Coordinates of C-alpha atoms and ligand atoms in Angstrom, one line a residue:
M1 CA -96.9 61.7 87.1
R2 CA -97.2 65.4 88.4
I3 CA -94.6 66.3 91.0
E4 CA -95.1 69.7 92.6
P5 CA -92.2 71.9 93.4
L6 CA -92.1 73.4 96.9
D7 CA -91.8 77.1 97.8
A8 CA -88.3 77.3 99.1
S9 CA -88.0 81.1 99.3
A10 CA -87.3 80.8 103.1
H11 CA -83.8 79.4 102.0
R12 CA -83.1 82.1 99.5
A13 CA -80.6 84.2 101.6
T14 CA -78.7 81.0 102.6
A15 CA -78.6 79.8 99.0
E16 CA -77.4 83.2 97.6
A17 CA -74.6 83.5 100.2
T18 CA -73.6 79.8 99.7
I19 CA -73.3 79.8 95.9
K20 CA -71.0 82.9 96.0
G21 CA -68.4 80.7 97.9
E22 CA -66.3 77.7 97.1
L23 CA -68.4 74.9 95.6
P24 CA -66.3 71.7 95.8
F25 CA -68.0 68.9 93.7
G26 CA -70.8 67.0 95.5
R27 CA -70.5 68.6 99.0
V28 CA -73.0 71.5 98.9
F29 CA -76.4 69.8 99.1
T30 CA -79.6 71.8 98.7
P31 CA -82.4 71.5 101.4
H32 CA -84.9 69.4 99.3
M33 CA -85.1 66.1 97.4
V34 CA -87.8 64.4 95.3
V35 CA -88.8 60.9 96.1
I36 CA -90.9 58.3 94.1
E37 CA -91.7 54.7 95.4
W38 CA -92.3 51.5 93.6
D39 CA -94.1 48.4 94.6
K40 CA -95.6 45.5 92.6
Q41 CA -99.2 46.6 93.2
Q42 CA -98.9 50.3 92.4
G43 CA -95.8 50.6 90.2
W44 CA -94.1 54.0 90.5
H45 CA -96.3 56.3 92.6
G46 CA -96.4 59.0 95.2
G47 CA -93.8 61.4 93.6
K48 CA -93.2 64.4 95.9
T49 CA -90.8 67.1 96.8
V50 CA -89.8 66.9 100.4
P51 CA -87.1 68.4 102.8
R52 CA -83.8 66.5 102.4
A53 CA -83.6 64.1 105.3
N54 CA -82.1 60.7 106.3
L55 CA -83.8 57.7 104.7
S56 CA -85.5 55.2 106.9
L57 CA -84.2 52.0 105.6
D58 CA -84.3 48.4 107.0
P59 CA -80.8 47.1 107.6
A60 CA -81.8 44.1 105.4
A61 CA -82.6 46.5 102.4
M62 CA -81.4 44.6 99.5
S63 CA -79.5 47.4 97.9
L64 CA -77.2 47.3 100.9
H65 CA -76.4 43.6 100.5
Y66 CA -76.4 42.9 96.8
G67 CA -75.9 46.4 95.2
Q68 CA -79.2 46.8 93.4
E69 CA -78.5 50.6 92.9
V70 CA -78.3 52.7 89.8
F71 CA -77.8 56.5 89.4
E72 CA -77.4 59.3 87.0
G73 CA -75.7 62.6 86.9
L74 CA -77.0 65.7 85.1
K75 CA -76.7 69.4 85.5
A76 CA -79.1 72.4 85.6
H77 CA -77.5 75.6 84.3
K78 CA -78.3 79.3 84.7
Q79 CA -78.3 81.0 81.4
D80 CA -77.2 84.5 80.7
D81 CA -80.8 85.7 80.5
G82 CA -81.5 84.2 84.0
S83 CA -83.5 81.2 82.9
I84 CA -82.6 77.8 84.2
V85 CA -82.2 74.8 81.9
M86 CA -81.5 71.1 82.5
F87 CA -79.0 69.6 79.9
R88 CA -80.0 66.4 78.2
V89 CA -82.3 65.2 81.0
D90 CA -84.1 62.9 78.5
A91 CA -80.8 61.1 77.7
G92 CA -80.2 60.6 81.5
A93 CA -83.7 59.2 81.9
E94 CA -83.2 56.8 79.0
R95 CA -79.7 55.6 80.3
M96 CA -81.2 55.1 83.7
Q97 CA -83.8 52.8 82.1
R98 CA -81.0 50.8 80.5
S99 CA -79.1 50.6 83.8
C100 CA -82.4 49.3 85.5
E101 CA -82.8 46.6 82.9
R102 CA -79.2 45.3 83.5
C103 CA -79.7 45.4 87.2
C104 CA -83.2 43.8 87.3
M105 CA -84.8 47.0 88.6
P106 CA -88.2 48.5 87.5
P107 CA -87.4 51.3 84.9
L108 CA -88.9 54.7 85.8
P109 CA -90.8 56.2 82.9
V110 CA -88.8 58.9 81.1
D111 CA -91.5 61.5 81.8
D112 CA -91.5 60.7 85.6
F113 CA -87.6 61.0 85.7
I114 CA -87.9 64.3 83.9
A115 CA -90.8 65.5 86.2
A116 CA -88.7 64.7 89.2
C117 CA -85.6 66.5 88.1
E118 CA -87.8 69.5 87.0
A119 CA -89.6 69.7 90.3
L120 CA -86.4 69.7 92.3
T121 CA -84.6 72.2 90.0
A122 CA -87.6 74.5 90.2
T123 CA -87.7 74.2 94.0
E124 CA -83.9 74.9 94.3
R125 CA -83.8 77.7 91.6
D126 CA -82.0 79.9 94.1
W127 CA -79.1 77.3 94.4
V128 CA -78.1 77.4 90.7
P129 CA -74.8 79.3 90.4
Q130 CA -74.3 81.6 87.4
R131 CA -70.5 81.6 86.9
D132 CA -69.0 79.6 84.2
G133 CA -67.9 76.1 85.4
A134 CA -70.6 76.1 88.2
S135 CA -74.1 74.6 88.1
L136 CA -76.6 72.6 90.0
Y137 CA -75.6 68.9 89.7
L138 CA -78.6 66.6 90.1
R139 CA -78.1 63.0 91.3
P140 CA -81.1 60.8 90.4
T141 CA -80.7 57.5 92.3
M142 CA -82.6 54.3 92.5
I143 CA -82.2 51.7 95.3
A144 CA -83.8 48.4 96.3
T145 CA -85.5 48.7 99.7
E146 CA -87.2 45.4 100.3
P147 CA -85.8 43.7 103.5
A148 CA -84.7 40.2 102.5
L149 CA -81.5 38.2 102.4
G150 CA -82.1 35.9 99.4
V151 CA -80.3 36.8 96.2
R152 CA -83.0 37.9 93.7
P153 CA -84.5 41.1 92.5
A154 CA -86.2 43.1 95.3
D155 CA -89.9 43.8 95.2
T156 CA -89.8 47.4 96.5
Y157 CA -87.7 50.4 95.3
L158 CA -87.1 54.0 96.1
F159 CA -86.1 56.6 93.4
F160 CA -84.8 59.9 94.7
V161 CA -83.2 63.0 93.3
L162 CA -80.6 65.1 95.2
A163 CA -79.1 68.4 94.1
T164 CA -75.8 70.0 94.8
A165 CA -74.4 73.4 93.9
T166 CA -71.2 72.7 92.4
G167 CA -68.0 74.1 90.8
P168 CA -65.5 72.1 88.6
Y169 CA -65.1 68.4 89.3
F170 CA -61.3 68.8 89.6
S171 CA -60.3 71.4 92.1
K172 CA -57.6 72.7 89.7
G173 CA -60.4 73.6 87.2
F174 CA -59.6 73.6 83.5
S175 CA -55.9 72.5 83.6
G176 CA -54.2 69.3 82.8
I177 CA -54.9 66.4 85.1
R178 CA -52.7 63.3 85.5
V179 CA -54.2 59.9 84.7
K180 CA -52.6 56.5 85.7
A181 CA -52.9 53.7 83.2
E182 CA -54.1 50.6 85.0
R183 CA -52.4 47.5 83.7
E184 CA -53.7 44.9 86.3
M185 CA -57.1 45.6 87.7
V186 CA -60.1 46.0 85.5
R187 CA -63.2 48.1 85.9
A188 CA -65.6 46.2 83.7
A189 CA -65.4 42.9 81.7
P190 CA -67.4 41.8 78.6
G191 CA -70.8 40.5 79.8
G192 CA -70.5 42.5 83.0
L193 CA -72.0 45.7 84.2
G194 CA -69.7 48.3 82.4
T195 CA -72.5 50.1 80.5
A196 CA -74.8 50.4 83.6
K197 CA -74.4 53.4 85.8
T198 CA -74.4 51.4 89.0
G199 CA -72.4 51.8 92.1
A200 CA -70.8 48.4 91.6
N201 CA -68.7 49.7 88.8
Y202 CA -67.4 52.5 91.0
V203 CA -66.4 50.3 93.9
A204 CA -64.7 48.1 91.4
S205 CA -62.6 51.0 90.4
M206 CA -61.8 52.4 93.9
L207 CA -58.7 50.5 94.9
S208 CA -57.0 51.4 91.7
A209 CA -58.1 55.0 92.2
V210 CA -56.6 55.1 95.7
R211 CA -53.3 53.8 94.5
A212 CA -53.3 56.2 91.6
K213 CA -53.9 59.1 94.0
A214 CA -50.9 57.9 96.1
H215 CA -48.9 58.5 92.9
G216 CA -50.3 62.0 92.5
C217 CA -52.7 61.0 89.7
D218 CA -56.3 62.4 89.5
Q219 CA -57.9 59.5 87.6
V220 CA -57.3 55.9 86.5
L221 CA -57.1 55.3 82.8
W222 CA -58.8 51.9 82.4
L223 CA -57.7 49.4 79.7
D224 CA -59.8 46.6 78.3
A225 CA -60.3 43.5 80.6
I226 CA -59.3 40.9 78.0
E227 CA -55.9 42.0 76.6
H228 CA -55.1 44.9 79.0
R229 CA -54.1 46.8 76.0
Y230 CA -56.8 49.1 74.6
I231 CA -57.8 52.4 76.2
E232 CA -61.3 52.4 77.5
E233 CA -62.3 55.4 79.8
T234 CA -61.3 57.0 83.0
G235 CA -63.0 56.4 86.4
A236 CA -65.4 59.4 85.9
S237 CA -65.2 60.3 82.2
N238 CA -64.9 59.0 78.6
V239 CA -61.6 59.7 76.8
F240 CA -60.8 61.7 73.6
W241 CA -57.4 62.4 72.0
V242 CA -56.3 64.6 69.1
E243 CA -54.0 63.1 66.5
K244 CA -52.8 65.0 63.6
G245 CA -55.6 67.5 64.0
T246 CA -58.5 64.8 64.1
L247 CA -60.4 64.1 67.3
Y248 CA -60.8 60.4 68.4
T249 CA -62.5 58.5 71.1
P250 CA -62.8 54.7 71.5
P251 CA -66.1 53.2 70.3
T252 CA -68.4 52.4 73.2
S253 CA -68.7 48.8 74.0
E254 CA -70.3 46.8 76.8
T255 CA -67.4 47.8 79.1
I256 CA -67.5 51.6 78.5
L257 CA -70.2 53.9 79.8
K258 CA -72.1 55.5 76.9
G259 CA -71.3 59.0 78.1
I260 CA -73.9 61.8 77.3
T261 CA -71.1 64.4 77.1
R262 CA -69.1 62.0 74.8
D263 CA -72.2 61.9 72.6
S264 CA -72.6 65.7 72.7
I265 CA -69.0 66.2 71.7
L266 CA -69.3 63.7 68.8
K267 CA -72.3 65.8 67.6
L268 CA -70.9 69.2 68.3
A269 CA -67.3 68.8 67.0
P270 CA -68.3 68.7 63.3
E271 CA -70.4 71.9 63.9
L272 CA -67.2 73.5 65.1
G273 CA -65.3 72.4 62.1
I274 CA -63.5 69.6 64.1
K275 CA -63.1 66.2 62.3
V276 CA -64.0 63.4 64.8
Q277 CA -63.9 59.6 64.6
E278 CA -64.5 56.6 66.8
R279 CA -61.3 54.4 66.9
R280 CA -59.8 52.0 69.3
I281 CA -56.2 52.7 70.4
S282 CA -53.8 50.6 72.4
L283 CA -51.9 52.1 75.3
D284 CA -48.6 51.5 73.4
D285 CA -49.8 53.3 70.3
L286 CA -51.2 56.2 72.5
L287 CA -47.8 56.6 74.1
A288 CA -45.9 56.3 70.9
G289 CA -48.1 59.0 69.4
I290 CA -47.7 61.3 72.4
R291 CA -43.9 60.8 72.5
G292 CA -43.6 61.2 68.7
G293 CA -45.8 64.4 68.8
S294 CA -48.6 63.1 66.5
I295 CA -50.9 63.1 69.5
S296 CA -51.2 66.7 70.7
E297 CA -54.1 66.7 73.1
M298 CA -56.1 64.4 75.4
F299 CA -59.1 65.0 77.5
G300 CA -61.8 63.4 79.6
S301 CA -65.5 64.1 79.0
G302 CA -68.3 63.8 81.5
T303 CA -71.2 65.6 83.1
A304 CA -69.1 66.3 86.2
A305 CA -65.8 66.7 84.3
V306 CA -67.3 68.5 81.3
V307 CA -64.1 68.7 79.2
S308 CA -61.1 68.0 81.5
P309 CA -57.7 68.2 79.7
I310 CA -55.3 65.3 80.4
G311 CA -51.8 66.8 80.7
E312 CA -49.9 63.6 81.8
V313 CA -50.2 59.9 81.5
M314 CA -48.5 57.8 84.1
V315 CA -47.5 54.3 83.0
D316 CA -45.5 51.9 85.2
E317 CA -44.4 54.8 87.4
R318 CA -43.1 56.8 84.4
I319 CA -44.9 60.0 83.5
V320 CA -45.4 61.0 79.9
K321 CA -46.5 64.6 79.2
V322 CA -49.1 65.2 76.5
A323 CA -47.5 68.0 74.5
T324 CA -46.8 70.8 77.0
G325 CA -49.1 69.3 79.6
E326 CA -51.4 72.4 79.2
P327 CA -55.0 72.4 77.9
G328 CA -54.9 72.3 74.0
P329 CA -56.8 74.5 71.5
L330 CA -59.4 71.8 70.5
S331 CA -60.2 70.9 74.2
K332 CA -60.7 74.7 74.8
R333 CA -63.0 75.2 71.7
L334 CA -65.1 72.2 72.7
L335 CA -65.4 73.4 76.3
D336 CA -66.4 76.8 75.0
G337 CA -68.9 75.3 72.5
I338 CA -70.6 73.3 75.2
T339 CA -70.5 76.2 77.7
A340 CA -72.2 78.4 75.1
I341 CA -75.1 75.9 74.8
H342 CA -75.3 75.6 78.6
R343 CA -75.4 79.3 79.0
G344 CA -77.7 80.1 76.1
R345 CA -75.0 82.1 74.4
G346 CA -75.5 80.2 71.0
P347 CA -78.2 78.3 69.3
D348 CA -79.3 75.0 70.9
K349 CA -79.3 73.3 67.6
F350 CA -79.8 69.9 69.0
G351 CA -82.5 70.8 71.5
W352 CA -80.4 69.7 74.5
C353 CA -81.6 72.3 76.9
R354 CA -85.0 72.0 78.6
K355 CA -86.2 75.1 80.3
V356 CA -87.4 74.8 83.9
V357 CA -87.9 78.4 84.9
Ligands
PLP1 N1 -67.5 57.1 82.3 C1 -67.7 56.9 83.6 C2 -67.2 55.7 84.3 C3 -68.4 57.9 84.2 O1 -68.7 57.8 85.6 C4 -68.9 59.0 83.6 C5 -69.7 60.1 84.3 O2 -70.9 60.0 84.4 C6 -68.7 59.1 82.2 C7 -68.0 58.1 81.6 C8 -69.3 60.2 81.3 O3 -70.6 60.1 81.2 P1 -71.6 61.4 81.0 O4 -70.9 62.3 80.0 O5 -72.9 60.8 80.6 O6 -71.6 62.1 82.4
COI2 C1 -71.0 62.3 86.4 O1 -70.2 62.9 85.6 O2 -72.1 62.7 86.5 C2 -70.5 61.2 87.3 O3 -71.4 60.5 87.6 C3 -69.1 61.1 87.5 C4 -68.7 60.7 88.9 C5 -69.0 61.9 89.9 C6 -69.2 59.5 89.4

């Protein structure tokens, strides 16, 4: 499907002034969006770039009642030579297809997903900030629109892409966050929706996140749903730790989102001379390792979070500091390694950047 970008030069002055300022995550929306519709007769059709506006949605739209909604998050970066690239847009497109399959929604062809993101990024080229830690965050989203109250897959859908100019996900930037280990509630159970990027997983995590925040924590550290023992991920990122110089992350399962940043780190770490392995770890072993000093670093990885050092783990109202609580050297090297690819400062050996303009 061809999706034409719009000439948005009338917004240039506003864009340039805005992106110089504070860019809290997910607040500074750009003036356009891309929409594509689906129905049984035509499939995906009518892709276009339009001014960002309220949606007209019947109050019986099935996404509002039964949660048929999936989304993605990916970033466009301005490189040092001024070109704009999207990072691993194909991986986002493929993951959305898997999310669609789990939620009984019609998968959007990978090429159409990429065309939609490309058209919006090209339209909003003036909104891509250049400073490190800032980017254009794209939010491709799909919702069921058919008005009907029976529980079944809807027969009409809307896909849209929004863009926001954004700085770091955590307002404190690259410094240690505090996570709260959740021993009671679960985010995802075997057989459930855990690997789908669907709003249902996020509402499932919200009460725990609100309680964690009341304890001064930035994120929930989720444990497995069966034994409530093994580390899974945080509310918005996968998790890594450094033990005796080796980098570890839990293997993904049907309860952990297959993070694209996680995958990038697994591939990039060996290139940087960092040994990396997938391994399960229990909360008890994690804490013993932190207290005994064999675990020297922890961080979350995500599109929004990039590499976010975890400085403290709160367990049953006690706080355990990871080493000094400050970002560790491997976290910093990995952040620098990924940033170098985003910014075009080093070779894009894996072909992760797709040039838009
Ligand atoms: N886990 C959860 C629950 C997330 O929301 C995210 C963010 O998208 C991640 C992991 C990391 O995934 P990715 O690196 O693809 O952004
Ligand atoms: C992302 O990192 O893209 C996310 O989706 C995390 C969060 C904002 C939900």
